[in-house]
Short mmCIF file of C-alpha atoms and ligand atoms in Angstrom, two decimals:
data_model
loop_
_atom_site.label_atom_id
_atom_site.label_comp_id
_atom_site.label_asym_id
_atom_site.label_seq_id
_atom_site.Cartn_x
_atom_site.Cartn_y
_atom_site.Cartn_z
CA MET A 1 74.11 102.61 115.75
CA ASN A 2 74.19 106.18 117.62
CA ILE A 3 75.84 107.82 114.76
CA ALA A 4 73.57 109.08 112.14
CA ARG A 5 75.49 111.71 110.11
CA VAL A 6 79.24 111.80 109.56
CA LEU A 7 80.96 114.86 108.18
CA VAL A 8 83.82 113.80 105.80
CA ALA A 9 86.66 116.17 106.20
CA ASN A 10 88.75 115.05 103.24
CA ARG A 11 88.73 115.05 99.62
CA GLY A 12 89.43 112.81 96.60
CA GLU A 13 89.07 109.12 96.51
CA ILE A 14 89.02 108.93 100.26
CA ALA A 15 86.09 111.11 100.77
CA ILE A 16 84.14 108.76 98.46
CA ARG A 17 85.44 105.78 100.25
CA VAL A 18 83.92 106.91 103.54
CA ILE A 19 80.55 108.02 101.87
CA LYS A 20 80.11 104.77 100.58
CA ALA A 21 80.81 103.18 103.97
CA CYS A 22 78.41 105.42 105.39
CA ARG A 23 75.81 104.61 102.92
CA ALA A 24 76.23 100.76 103.42
CA LEU A 25 75.76 101.41 107.04
CA GLY A 26 72.70 103.55 106.64
CA ILE A 27 74.38 106.78 107.77
CA GLU A 28 73.99 110.15 106.24
CA SER A 29 77.31 111.72 104.86
CA VAL A 30 78.23 115.36 104.78
CA ALA A 31 81.05 116.47 102.18
CA ALA A 32 83.10 119.20 103.51
CA PHE A 33 84.81 120.68 100.16
CA SER A 34 86.89 123.48 99.35
CA GLN A 35 85.94 126.05 96.77
CA ALA A 36 88.21 124.10 94.37
CA ASP A 37 86.28 120.95 94.87
CA ARG A 38 82.68 122.44 94.50
CA GLU A 39 82.06 120.23 91.32
CA SER A 40 83.74 117.19 92.79
CA LEU A 41 82.30 113.91 93.04
CA PRO A 42 82.40 113.71 96.74
CA ALA A 43 80.52 116.96 96.92
CA ARG A 44 77.99 115.82 94.51
CA MET A 45 77.64 112.22 96.02
CA ALA A 46 77.16 112.83 99.73
CA ASP A 47 73.47 113.53 101.35
CA ARG A 48 74.73 117.06 101.70
CA ALA A 49 77.85 119.04 101.01
CA VAL A 50 79.13 122.30 102.78
CA CYS A 51 81.79 124.52 101.53
CA ILE A 52 84.87 125.04 104.23
CA GLY A 53 87.14 127.73 102.46
CA PRO A 54 89.25 128.52 99.72
CA ALA A 55 91.28 126.14 97.59
CA ARG A 56 94.32 126.41 99.70
CA SER A 57 94.17 123.54 102.22
CA ALA A 58 95.62 125.72 104.98
CA GLU A 59 92.55 127.71 104.69
CA SER A 60 90.08 124.94 104.18
CA TYR A 61 91.01 121.10 104.76
CA LEU A 62 93.69 121.98 107.52
CA LYS A 63 91.28 124.37 109.27
CA ILE A 64 90.17 123.02 112.37
CA GLU A 65 87.38 125.60 113.41
CA SER A 66 85.87 125.54 109.64
CA ILE A 67 85.60 121.87 109.94
CA ILE A 68 84.19 121.79 113.37
CA SER A 69 81.76 124.76 112.39
CA ALA A 70 80.74 122.46 109.42
CA ALA A 71 79.95 119.54 111.30
CA LEU A 72 78.13 121.44 114.16
CA GLY A 73 76.10 123.54 111.50
CA THR A 74 75.26 120.42 109.52
CA ARG A 75 74.21 118.65 112.84
CA SER A 76 76.50 115.91 112.26
CA ASP A 77 77.30 113.45 115.11
CA ALA A 78 80.84 112.35 113.77
CA ILE A 79 83.76 113.46 111.80
CA HIS A 80 85.79 111.09 109.51
CA PRO A 81 89.30 112.79 108.71
CA GLY A 82 90.27 110.21 105.88
CA TYR A 83 93.98 110.31 105.40
CA GLY A 84 96.65 113.19 105.22
CA PHE A 85 95.21 116.90 106.01
CA LEU A 86 94.15 116.58 109.79
CA ALA A 87 93.96 112.80 109.97
CA GLU A 88 96.73 112.74 112.30
CA ASP A 89 96.46 115.91 114.15
CA PRO A 90 95.54 115.45 117.69
CA GLU A 91 94.04 118.70 117.94
CA LEU A 92 91.11 117.69 115.53
CA ALA A 93 90.22 114.80 117.97
CA GLU A 94 90.56 117.20 120.88
CA ALA A 95 88.08 119.76 119.37
CA CYS A 96 85.58 117.03 118.46
CA ALA A 97 85.64 115.69 122.11
CA LYS A 98 85.04 119.47 123.26
CA HIS A 99 82.01 120.01 120.81
CA GLY A 100 80.53 116.71 121.67
CA LEU A 101 81.32 115.10 118.30
CA LYS A 102 82.83 111.65 117.68
CA PHE A 103 86.29 111.52 116.08
CA ILE A 104 86.45 108.34 113.69
CA GLY A 105 90.01 107.60 114.86
CA PRO A 106 91.89 106.93 117.72
CA ARG A 107 92.31 108.99 121.06
CA PRO A 108 94.02 112.14 120.99
CA GLU A 109 96.94 110.68 123.06
CA ASN A 110 97.43 107.97 120.82
CA ILE A 111 97.68 110.14 118.03
CA ARG A 112 100.24 112.48 119.64
CA GLN A 113 102.42 109.47 121.14
CA MET A 114 102.71 108.09 117.59
CA GLY A 115 102.92 111.50 115.76
CA ASN A 116 106.57 112.21 116.73
CA LYS A 117 108.93 109.39 115.84
CA LEU A 118 111.21 109.96 118.57
CA PHE A 119 108.19 109.57 121.12
CA ALA A 120 106.99 106.74 119.16
CA ARG A 121 110.58 104.98 119.00
CA ALA A 122 110.88 105.25 123.01
CA VAL A 123 107.22 104.10 123.58
CA VAL A 124 107.65 100.96 121.45
CA GLY A 125 111.04 99.89 122.78
CA GLU A 126 109.76 99.92 126.17
CA TYR A 127 107.10 97.10 124.93
CA GLY A 128 110.17 94.87 123.92
CA ILE A 129 109.54 95.35 120.29
CA PRO A 130 112.89 95.88 118.05
CA VAL A 131 113.17 99.47 116.73
CA VAL A 132 115.68 100.65 114.03
CA PRO A 133 119.11 101.57 115.90
CA GLY A 134 119.54 105.20 116.03
CA SER A 135 119.69 108.24 118.04
CA LYS A 136 117.62 110.93 120.38
CA LYS A 137 117.30 114.29 119.06
CA VAL A 138 120.27 115.64 117.02
CA LYS A 139 120.78 119.13 118.35
CA ASN A 140 123.58 120.22 116.08
CA LEU A 141 125.98 119.17 113.15
CA ARG A 142 128.75 118.41 115.71
CA GLU A 143 126.41 116.30 117.85
CA ALA A 144 125.48 114.38 114.55
CA CYS A 145 129.09 113.57 113.53
CA GLY A 146 129.69 111.95 116.91
CA LEU A 147 126.15 110.12 116.73
CA ALA A 148 126.79 108.90 112.96
CA GLU A 149 130.35 107.46 114.13
CA GLU A 150 128.55 105.37 116.62
CA ILE A 151 125.46 104.14 114.26
CA GLY A 152 127.72 103.78 111.32
CA PHE A 153 127.24 104.62 107.89
CA PRO A 154 124.77 104.56 105.56
CA LEU A 155 122.35 106.46 107.82
CA LEU A 156 119.38 108.49 107.64
CA PHE A 157 118.59 111.91 108.91
CA LYS A 158 114.74 111.71 110.00
CA ALA A 159 112.28 114.47 110.94
CA ALA A 160 110.84 113.36 114.31
CA ALA A 161 107.40 114.98 113.02
CA GLY A 162 107.83 113.71 109.57
CA GLY A 163 105.43 111.90 107.30
CA GLY A 164 104.85 111.16 103.38
CA GLY A 165 108.58 110.68 103.09
CA ARG A 166 109.25 114.22 103.75
CA GLY A 167 112.38 115.11 105.86
CA ILE A 168 114.23 111.93 105.26
CA LYS A 169 117.50 112.43 103.80
CA ILE A 170 120.18 109.34 103.28
CA VAL A 171 123.90 110.13 104.39
CA THR A 172 126.48 107.66 102.76
CA GLU A 173 129.71 109.10 104.30
CA PRO A 174 130.82 111.43 106.92
CA ASN A 175 131.14 114.28 104.31
CA ASP A 176 127.70 114.65 103.35
CA LEU A 177 126.51 115.00 106.75
CA ARG A 178 126.37 118.83 106.78
CA GLN A 179 124.21 119.11 103.37
CA ALA A 180 121.96 116.24 104.66
CA PHE A 181 121.49 117.93 108.04
CA GLU A 182 120.59 121.09 106.65
CA THR A 183 118.45 120.12 103.78
CA ALA A 184 116.42 117.56 106.18
CA ALA A 185 115.92 120.32 108.91
CA ALA A 186 114.89 123.07 106.35
CA GLU A 187 112.49 120.49 104.86
CA ALA A 188 111.10 119.47 108.07
CA ARG A 189 110.48 122.96 109.25
CA ALA A 190 108.65 123.96 106.35
CA ALA A 191 106.48 120.87 105.95
CA PHE A 192 105.73 120.51 109.77
CA GLY A 193 106.74 123.47 111.43
CA ASP A 194 109.45 121.57 113.47
CA GLY A 195 112.74 120.95 112.45
CA THR A 196 113.78 118.26 114.99
CA LEU A 197 115.85 115.74 113.52
CA TYR A 198 117.41 112.18 114.72
CA LEU A 199 119.73 109.36 112.85
CA GLU A 200 118.57 106.03 111.98
CA ARG A 201 120.79 103.27 110.75
CA TYR A 202 119.87 102.68 107.06
CA ILE A 203 119.00 99.25 106.10
CA PRO A 204 120.02 98.75 102.52
CA ASN A 205 118.31 95.43 101.66
CA ALA A 206 114.97 96.28 103.16
CA ARG A 207 111.28 95.38 102.70
CA HIS A 208 108.52 97.55 104.11
CA ILE A 209 106.08 95.47 106.17
CA GLU A 210 103.20 96.72 107.86
CA VAL A 211 100.51 95.41 110.08
CA GLN A 212 96.85 96.55 110.04
CA VAL A 213 95.28 96.52 113.33
CA LEU A 214 91.87 97.29 115.00
CA GLY A 215 91.24 98.01 118.69
CA ASP A 216 88.11 98.91 120.45
CA ARG A 217 87.16 100.90 123.64
CA SER A 218 87.11 97.89 125.50
CA GLY A 219 90.83 97.02 124.96
CA ASN A 220 90.10 94.36 122.49
CA VAL A 221 92.69 94.32 119.47
CA VAL A 222 92.96 92.11 116.61
CA HIS A 223 95.48 92.26 113.71
CA ILE A 224 94.34 92.12 109.93
CA GLY A 225 97.56 90.87 108.56
CA GLU A 226 100.32 92.66 106.71
CA ARG A 227 100.89 94.42 103.81
CA ASP A 228 104.32 94.64 101.57
CA CYS A 229 104.94 98.41 100.48
CA SER A 230 108.45 98.03 99.28
CA LEU A 231 107.83 99.47 95.80
CA GLN A 232 108.54 103.36 96.88
CA ARG A 233 109.84 106.39 95.08
CA ARG A 234 111.25 108.96 97.24
CA TYR A 235 110.22 107.03 100.35
CA GLN A 236 106.75 106.98 99.37
CA LYS A 237 104.57 104.07 98.28
CA VAL A 238 103.65 103.22 94.73
CA VAL A 239 102.69 99.57 94.78
CA GLU A 240 101.46 97.59 97.76
CA GLU A 241 100.28 94.11 98.17
CA ALA A 242 98.73 91.79 100.74
CA PRO A 243 99.95 89.33 102.08
CA ALA A 244 103.73 89.84 101.91
CA PRO A 245 105.52 87.54 99.59
CA PRO A 246 108.88 86.95 100.82
CA LEU A 247 108.47 86.16 104.62
CA SER A 248 108.86 82.84 106.16
CA GLU A 249 105.63 81.72 108.19
CA ALA A 250 107.73 82.22 111.46
CA LEU A 251 108.66 85.98 110.76
CA ARG A 252 105.42 86.80 109.44
CA GLU A 253 103.69 85.55 112.60
CA LYS A 254 106.29 87.52 114.66
CA ILE A 255 105.68 90.83 112.85
CA ARG A 256 101.73 90.58 112.98
CA GLN A 257 102.02 89.78 116.69
CA ALA A 258 104.64 92.79 117.10
CA GLY A 259 101.89 94.88 115.69
CA ALA A 260 99.11 93.58 117.86
CA THR A 261 101.30 94.06 121.06
CA ILE A 262 101.95 97.66 120.14
CA ALA A 263 98.34 98.32 119.89
CA ARG A 264 97.23 96.57 122.76
CA GLU A 265 99.96 97.95 125.12
CA MET A 266 98.83 101.58 123.89
CA GLY A 267 95.03 100.87 124.52
CA TYR A 268 94.70 101.80 120.99
CA GLU A 269 91.17 102.48 119.56
CA ASN A 270 90.14 102.31 116.14
CA ALA A 271 92.13 101.55 112.89
CA GLY A 272 95.75 101.76 112.44
CA THR A 273 98.87 100.51 110.94
CA VAL A 274 102.40 99.94 112.43
CA GLU A 275 105.12 99.94 110.28
CA PHE A 276 108.07 97.81 110.10
CA ILE A 277 111.31 97.43 108.09
CA VAL A 278 112.48 94.11 107.41
CA ASP A 279 116.29 93.53 107.05
CA GLN A 280 116.30 90.79 104.27
CA ASP A 281 119.90 90.09 104.78
CA GLN A 282 119.69 89.40 108.74
CA GLN A 283 115.84 88.28 108.54
CA GLN A 284 115.23 90.81 111.02
CA PHE A 285 112.39 93.25 111.87
CA TYR A 286 112.35 96.61 113.42
CA PHE A 287 109.61 99.09 114.26
CA LEU A 288 109.40 102.25 111.91
CA GLU A 289 106.50 104.18 113.02
CA MET A 290 102.64 103.92 113.42
CA ASN A 291 100.13 105.72 111.30
CA THR A 292 97.06 106.36 113.29
CA ARG A 293 94.33 106.56 110.68
CA ILE A 294 93.08 104.58 107.56
CA GLN A 295 95.89 104.19 105.29
CA VAL A 296 95.69 104.59 101.31
CA GLU A 297 96.64 101.15 100.78
CA HIS A 298 93.91 99.60 102.95
CA PRO A 299 91.77 97.88 100.30
CA VAL A 300 94.65 95.11 99.57
CA THR A 301 93.63 93.89 103.17
CA GLU A 302 89.95 94.25 102.53
CA MET A 303 90.38 92.31 99.37
CA ILE A 304 91.91 89.22 101.02
CA THR A 305 89.73 89.35 104.31
CA GLY A 306 86.39 90.48 102.95
CA LEU A 307 86.39 93.02 106.01
CA ASP A 308 85.43 96.63 105.46
CA LEU A 309 87.79 98.45 107.53
CA VAL A 310 86.19 101.97 107.05
CA GLU A 311 82.89 100.54 108.32
CA GLN A 312 84.96 98.77 111.19
CA GLN A 313 86.15 102.34 112.01
CA ILE A 314 82.78 103.92 112.04
CA ARG A 315 81.42 100.98 114.34
CA ILE A 316 84.48 101.36 116.77
CA ALA A 317 83.88 105.18 116.79
CA ASP A 318 80.18 104.65 117.46
CA GLY A 319 81.37 102.71 120.91
CA GLN A 320 80.46 99.02 119.36
CA PRO A 321 82.91 96.39 120.63
CA LEU A 322 84.81 94.75 117.75
CA SER A 323 82.54 92.07 116.04
CA ILE A 324 85.49 89.99 115.17
CA SER A 325 88.20 88.09 117.08
CA GLN A 326 91.44 87.06 115.90
CA SER A 327 90.30 83.66 114.59
CA ASP A 328 87.55 85.13 112.62
CA VAL A 329 90.23 87.15 110.52
CA ARG A 330 90.88 84.83 107.52
CA PHE A 331 93.28 85.42 104.47
CA THR A 332 92.41 84.28 101.20
CA GLY A 333 94.32 84.81 97.89
CA HIS A 334 96.45 87.77 97.28
CA ALA A 335 95.82 91.36 96.24
CA ILE A 336 98.03 94.14 94.61
CA GLU A 337 97.22 98.04 94.53
CA CYS A 338 98.68 100.51 91.95
CA ARG A 339 98.29 103.97 92.78
CA ILE A 340 97.64 106.01 89.69
CA THR A 341 98.57 109.74 89.92
CA ALA A 342 98.45 112.52 87.49
CA GLU A 343 101.77 112.91 86.59
CA SER A 344 104.40 112.43 83.83
CA ALA A 345 106.75 109.71 84.79
CA ASN A 346 108.81 110.71 81.58
CA HIS A 347 109.33 114.18 83.06
CA GLY A 348 110.72 113.53 86.68
CA PHE A 349 107.07 112.66 87.80
CA ARG A 350 105.64 116.27 87.00
CA PRO A 351 102.30 116.69 88.30
CA CYS A 352 99.55 117.22 85.48
CA PRO A 353 96.57 118.66 86.46
CA GLY A 354 93.81 119.77 84.21
CA PRO A 355 90.59 118.38 82.33
CA ILE A 356 90.06 114.60 82.23
CA THR A 357 88.61 114.14 78.74
CA ALA A 358 88.45 110.26 78.91
CA TRP A 359 87.87 108.08 81.79
CA ASP A 360 87.23 104.55 81.06
CA PRO A 361 88.49 102.33 84.18
CA PRO A 362 88.55 98.30 83.94
CA VAL A 363 85.86 96.39 85.08
CA GLY A 364 85.57 92.71 86.22
CA PRO A 365 85.54 90.31 89.01
CA ASP A 366 88.26 90.64 91.35
CA ILE A 367 89.19 94.28 90.08
CA ARG A 368 88.51 97.48 92.15
CA VAL A 369 88.78 100.96 91.37
CA ASP A 370 88.80 103.54 94.26
CA THR A 371 88.43 106.99 92.51
CA HIS A 372 86.74 110.50 92.59
CA CYS A 373 87.48 111.05 88.79
CA PHE A 374 85.03 110.90 86.03
CA ALA A 375 85.32 111.96 81.97
CA GLY A 376 84.92 115.97 82.35
CA TYR A 377 86.42 116.26 85.72
CA VAL A 378 88.98 118.94 86.14
CA VAL A 379 91.86 117.97 88.20
CA PRO A 380 92.83 120.93 90.46
CA PRO A 381 96.42 121.78 90.86
CA PHE A 382 96.13 122.31 94.79
CA TYR A 383 96.46 118.71 95.98
CA ASP A 384 97.91 115.64 95.81
CA SER A 385 97.68 113.85 92.16
CA LEU A 386 96.36 110.47 93.22
CA LEU A 387 93.54 109.87 90.52
CA ALA A 388 92.62 106.30 91.43
CA LYS A 389 93.60 103.32 93.15
CA LEU A 390 93.60 100.04 91.09
CA ILE A 391 93.43 97.03 92.95
CA THR A 392 92.99 93.34 91.72
CA ARG A 393 92.89 89.97 93.56
CA GLY A 394 93.93 86.47 92.69
CA GLU A 395 93.66 83.11 94.06
CA ASP A 396 97.76 83.61 94.32
CA ARG A 397 99.96 86.47 93.73
CA ARG A 398 100.85 85.31 90.11
CA GLU A 399 97.37 85.56 89.28
CA ALA A 400 96.59 88.86 90.92
CA ALA A 401 99.77 90.24 89.09
CA GLU A 402 98.48 88.98 85.76
CA ARG A 403 95.04 90.51 86.47
CA MET A 404 96.71 93.75 87.41
CA GLN A 405 98.82 94.03 84.07
CA ASN A 406 95.45 93.39 82.18
CA ALA A 407 93.50 96.10 84.21
CA LEU A 408 96.22 98.33 83.79
CA ALA A 409 96.41 97.85 79.94
CA SER A 410 92.44 98.28 79.52
CA PHE A 411 92.43 101.66 81.79
CA ALA A 412 92.10 104.51 79.35
CA VAL A 413 92.58 108.07 80.51
CA GLY A 414 92.55 111.21 78.38
CA GLY A 415 93.62 114.78 78.82
CA VAL A 416 96.05 114.26 81.68
CA ASP A 417 99.26 112.19 81.88
CA THR A 418 99.17 109.41 84.46
CA THR A 419 101.51 106.98 85.65
CA ILE A 420 99.66 103.89 84.20
CA PRO A 421 102.58 103.47 81.60
CA PHE A 422 105.09 103.41 84.33
CA LEU A 423 103.16 101.14 86.53
CA ARG A 424 102.87 98.86 83.45
CA PHE A 425 106.55 98.92 83.04
CA LEU A 426 107.31 98.01 86.63
CA LEU A 427 105.10 95.24 86.81
CA ALA A 428 106.35 93.79 83.85
CA GLN A 429 109.90 93.27 85.38
CA PRO A 430 110.97 90.03 86.21
CA ASP A 431 112.26 90.87 89.58
CA TYR A 432 108.76 92.17 90.27
CA ILE A 433 107.18 88.99 88.92
CA ALA A 434 109.53 86.97 91.11
CA GLY A 435 108.87 89.11 94.17
CA THR A 436 112.45 89.64 94.68
CA VAL A 437 112.77 93.33 95.29
CA ASN A 438 113.62 95.78 97.90
CA THR A 439 112.75 99.26 98.94
CA ARG A 440 115.49 100.73 96.55
CA TRP A 441 114.45 98.48 93.42
CA LEU A 442 111.88 100.92 92.17
CA GLU A 443 114.15 103.88 92.00
CA ALA A 444 116.89 101.64 90.21
CA GLN A 445 114.26 100.97 87.45
CA LEU A 446 113.83 104.56 86.67
CA ARG A 447 117.24 104.53 84.62
CA HIS A 448 115.31 102.26 82.17
CA PHE A 449 112.32 104.28 81.61
CA PRO A 450 111.00 105.17 79.29
CA LEU A 451 112.46 102.28 77.13
CA CYS A 452 112.21 104.07 73.91
CA GLY A 453 112.55 107.64 73.88
P1 ADP B 501 100.34 105.77 103.52
O1 ADP B 501 100.95 105.90 104.68
O2 ADP B 501 98.62 105.81 104.00
O3 ADP B 501 100.41 104.68 102.69
P2 ADP B 501 100.94 107.98 102.44
O4 ADP B 501 101.53 108.45 103.71
O5 ADP B 501 101.90 107.82 101.20
O6 ADP B 501 100.11 106.78 102.76
O7 ADP B 501 99.49 108.99 102.19
C1 ADP B 501 99.45 109.92 103.22
C2 ADP B 501 99.56 111.10 102.46
O8 ADP B 501 98.72 111.19 101.20
C3 ADP B 501 99.55 112.33 103.10
O9 ADP B 501 100.62 112.69 104.00
C4 ADP B 501 99.33 113.51 101.96
O10 ADP B 501 100.64 114.02 101.56
C5 ADP B 501 98.47 112.75 100.88
N1 ADP B 501 97.02 112.98 101.01
C6 ADP B 501 96.34 113.72 101.74
N2 ADP B 501 95.24 113.93 101.48
C7 ADP B 501 95.02 113.27 100.55
C8 ADP B 501 93.91 112.86 99.55
N3 ADP B 501 92.80 113.41 99.91
N4 ADP B 501 94.12 112.14 98.44
C9 ADP B 501 95.25 111.73 98.18
N5 ADP B 501 96.38 112.03 98.82
C10 ADP B 501 96.44 112.76 99.96
P1 ADP B 502 107.14 108.42 106.58
O1 ADP B 502 106.45 108.98 107.91
O2 ADP B 502 107.60 109.48 105.93
O3 ADP B 502 106.24 107.33 106.03
P2 ADP B 502 108.92 106.41 107.36
O4 ADP B 502 109.76 106.13 108.46
O5 ADP B 502 107.56 105.57 107.32
O6 ADP B 502 108.47 107.67 107.17
O7 ADP B 502 109.69 105.88 106.49
C1 ADP B 502 109.39 105.82 104.94
C2 ADP B 502 110.28 104.91 104.17
O8 ADP B 502 111.66 105.39 104.16
C3 ADP B 502 110.02 103.54 104.52
O9 ADP B 502 108.79 102.96 104.15
C4 ADP B 502 111.24 102.89 104.01
O10 ADP B 502 111.17 102.61 102.73
C5 ADP B 502 112.31 104.06 103.98
N1 ADP B 502 113.11 103.91 105.50
C6 ADP B 502 112.66 104.65 106.44
N2 ADP B 502 113.74 104.12 107.54
C7 ADP B 502 114.65 103.41 106.71
C8 ADP B 502 115.66 102.69 107.57
N3 ADP B 502 116.22 102.97 108.58
N4 ADP B 502 116.35 102.12 106.71
C9 ADP B 502 116.03 101.77 105.37
N5 ADP B 502 115.04 102.41 104.72
C10 ADP B 502 114.24 103.41 105.78
MG1 MG B 503 105.63 105.62 106.86
#
């Protein structure tokens, strides 16, 4: 291993996850923290910790100069960006190269290609993979009206630079075009500094299925199977699982191969995820986008393969060839992940920062908790409200789901509201147990929650 010290340019559970992977590889870790995260677990757990600026992420976790200075100042060899923040900013990857640091992620040109959904759709279409029917850049409302007639309703306005479900607006009829166009453009400008929009046909009875890929510097690519992330609120994932339950073996294999093809054609290096939408009525799949980073839900893949994806990321960035071939990747059992956030589901998922007075996560075989929380930790109001990811594994889906129900029931948190009661409610629904949901299902359940008062 050439890498001896890694700067972790992130916070929360993913910072802990990266620190643990470094430790397992005998590598030192340096936590880059904001003033609001001085007392956080990553800052305490890493071999070293450096403050990179004030609480506001624009002045810390999003500030490339501060992160590069912190890496150079601590004589780190590499930077792991986690997910979110700068993970998909090609400028961080370029700045690393310029300063002789290894970026633990793909090459900047691949980040750039996939960072814009319009470029990505064009590139992937050329590889012969189906993309969701849609338009090029929509310049104005008049143009949108014409394009919408061609594509047909319902449809979505999407931000070319979008992510995290922001900048997506559904349009069910022509009269709604103006409002959707204006709000989507405003949201995209505010969130991404780029108001570019395009249109996509909306697939009403859909599953979100994504393929984990790994590629190395020599052009070797493997896929690590697929995940189903169809339980979503506001186009954001809430519960994920692997393998995807409803697919025929033929369709599953086609989707996995499509993911691998895209990575291979791009000359993709490091870990990435190719997202697809599956039309359950037509049994057809379409490319949605590619995330050029480790994903929040990567643990479900780890639980059914025994692979450590963050360790793989570090080895690849170190210049090592992939140690596994496609036939080495074996899938056993089923895994489910719940994202537990500090939000009150009873009050429109209002964020609930503040002190955690009690923290007693479930333990047991086939239960994994990825978290940065502890009793006494104060959840700061400045960042994402993710507290923990609870992952369970079973021999089959039924066993994984039962284990999840029990694990959620014994997860005791005091001081802040969490989404645990809501997750328990969701996972108890017969549709969830039967595995017959689509991407609209979760929001339809909100009408029935809370059940009493
Ligand atoms: P994925 O596509 O990996 O499943 P998301 O897109 O929901 O997951 O998660 C990435 C999003 O998580 C980012 O766009 C950001 O809003 C949020 N995020 C960024 N950094 C963190 C963090 N340290 N902890 C939790 N959430 C984060
Ligand atoms: P983001 O970059 O914000 O993650 P995505 O393109 O991945 O955006 O879409 C987020 C989610 O929105 C998808 O997982 C899916 O549930 C829904 N979605 C996106 N495009 C479509 C579509 N054309 N039809 C139906 N649902 C869609
Ligand atoms: Mg997405």
